[in-house]
């Protein structure tokens, strides 16, 4: 059945409700086991301990870089105070001296307001710089009527700094998402080997007890030597399997300990393992309960957000390049205050200039390059979003199917146990054979391991789903 068709809005709530019922049903299947287990938050504590990991510090550095980028961008509109003076001495006389001080505030794009003071005296001073003894205060504006009217380099850098701040924050989220995902997957594998080891210990103990019972029965003549030899061979096989799982668990513990930087011994040593009450079944039940109430519509993966921010940066660059297709037109207007306390229109100074290239070929080419880069990034981002949405839907479907497989594997395991118990009764009454008893026991072990495999697989797919969604909701 194809679960990826386009359903009508009436069908979608029914499908979501059905999925929730499947997850809840799967959770209820383990409720008897979980009710007898102590409450454990060791996985959540493990995720919290990652705050000491160097990759989290790298994520914090990305945030600090983002704040610094925004601070630098805000400085594009800082007021500027400037001063200038010049004096000439000739034959022990002052030929001229002038002073100019000015405060300038950029308000938007290529526009600014300014206020200042001019003073110039001397017999040989340039008439344009000569003022009265008290100088001339002035206030005015500077307008960009062509190029830079809506966007200039200053405003472009300011807007880019906002986008770079968001980009660095997104990189911080990407670092956390990658770390939490890899740590969660390793934690699940560790619980998987831990569960397998407990199973192997249990079946090894069964084989040991059976061998001891057969030895006693052999001495009384109830059982033959061949039964004892066969039981001994069976026990050796269980010991070999138990040792192999021990090796895999040790390797998994060592790998998991690399994530714990505040106290590496809390996971890697045997004492920490014994104190850890988290089990594969407990973690699965909590994940099933959380997934049953989560919707998969939102997609906030940092890789997709990166395309959005890049589009914003390219859009700013395109708008900035487009300004160069206009002529440069600058207008300056200053009101002067030579004597009175008020500025008047009769006392003023203004200037204007205009310039432009004849063919505009260089700015036109740069604008077209930037525009095509923007379009390419938008198309790539759209394609990536479609792919990630399809992946998220596929993971949702996969979770539902594996949840059903867990229920089926649990049922198969219970039935295998029932057959084993019946075979044990027959063997004790002398009606069965040791070979058939071992076969029943091996089948039960096989189904138990298969159940553990499906539980591990579901958790791995779930954390893959969390990673793909990008919501960083790893705690259970």
PDB file of C-alpha atoms in Angstrom, residues 146-148 318-328 355-357 359-368 371:
ATOM      1  CA  UNK A 146      20.557  58.135  -7.868  1.00  0.00           C
ATOM      2  CA  UNK A 147      22.936  55.366  -6.946  1.00  0.00           C
ATOM      3  CA  UNK A 148      22.551  54.594  -3.245  1.00  0.00           C
ATOM      4  CA  UNK A 318      21.598  41.580  -5.901  1.00  0.00           C
ATOM      5  CA  UNK A 319      19.801  44.687  -4.680  1.00  0.00           C
ATOM      6  CA  UNK A 320      23.152  46.330  -3.993  1.00  0.00           C
ATOM      7  CA  UNK A 321      24.492  45.467  -7.460  1.00  0.00           C
ATOM      8  CA  UNK A 322      21.326  46.789  -9.030  1.00  0.00           C
ATOM      9  CA  UNK A 323      22.056  50.228  -7.582  1.00  0.00           C
ATOM     10  CA  UNK A 324      25.153  50.498  -9.784  1.00  0.00           C
ATOM     11  CA  UNK A 325      22.875  50.583 -12.831  1.00  0.00           C
ATOM     12  CA  UNK A 326      21.840  54.105 -11.743  1.00  0.00           C
ATOM     13  CA  UNK A 327      23.921  57.282 -12.194  1.00  0.00           C
ATOM     14  CA  UNK A 328      25.688  58.801  -9.220  1.00  0.00           C
ATOM     15  CA  UNK A 355      28.434  60.904 -13.072  1.00  0.00           C
ATOM     16  CA  UNK A 356      27.756  57.620 -14.840  1.00  0.00           C
ATOM     17  CA  UNK A 357      29.492  55.192 -17.222  1.00  0.00           C
ATOM     18  CA  UNK A 359      27.514  51.597 -21.294  1.00  0.00           C
ATOM     19  CA  UNK A 360      27.081  50.210 -17.729  1.00  0.00           C
ATOM     20  CA  UNK A 361      28.596  46.908 -18.868  1.00  0.00           C
ATOM     21  CA  UNK A 362      30.545  46.118 -15.703  1.00  0.00           C
ATOM     22  CA  UNK A 363      27.693  46.767 -13.230  1.00  0.00           C
ATOM     23  CA  UNK A 364      25.207  45.040 -15.530  1.00  0.00           C
ATOM     24  CA  UNK A 365      27.337  41.885 -15.715  1.00  0.00           C
ATOM     25  CA  UNK A 366      27.885  41.812 -11.943  1.00  0.00           C
ATOM     26  CA  UNK A 367      24.160  42.304 -11.342  1.00  0.00           C
ATOM     27  CA  UNK A 368      23.237  39.430 -13.671  1.00  0.00           C
ATOM     28  CA  UNK A 371      20.754  37.477  -9.822  1.00  0.00           C
TER      29      UNK A 371
END
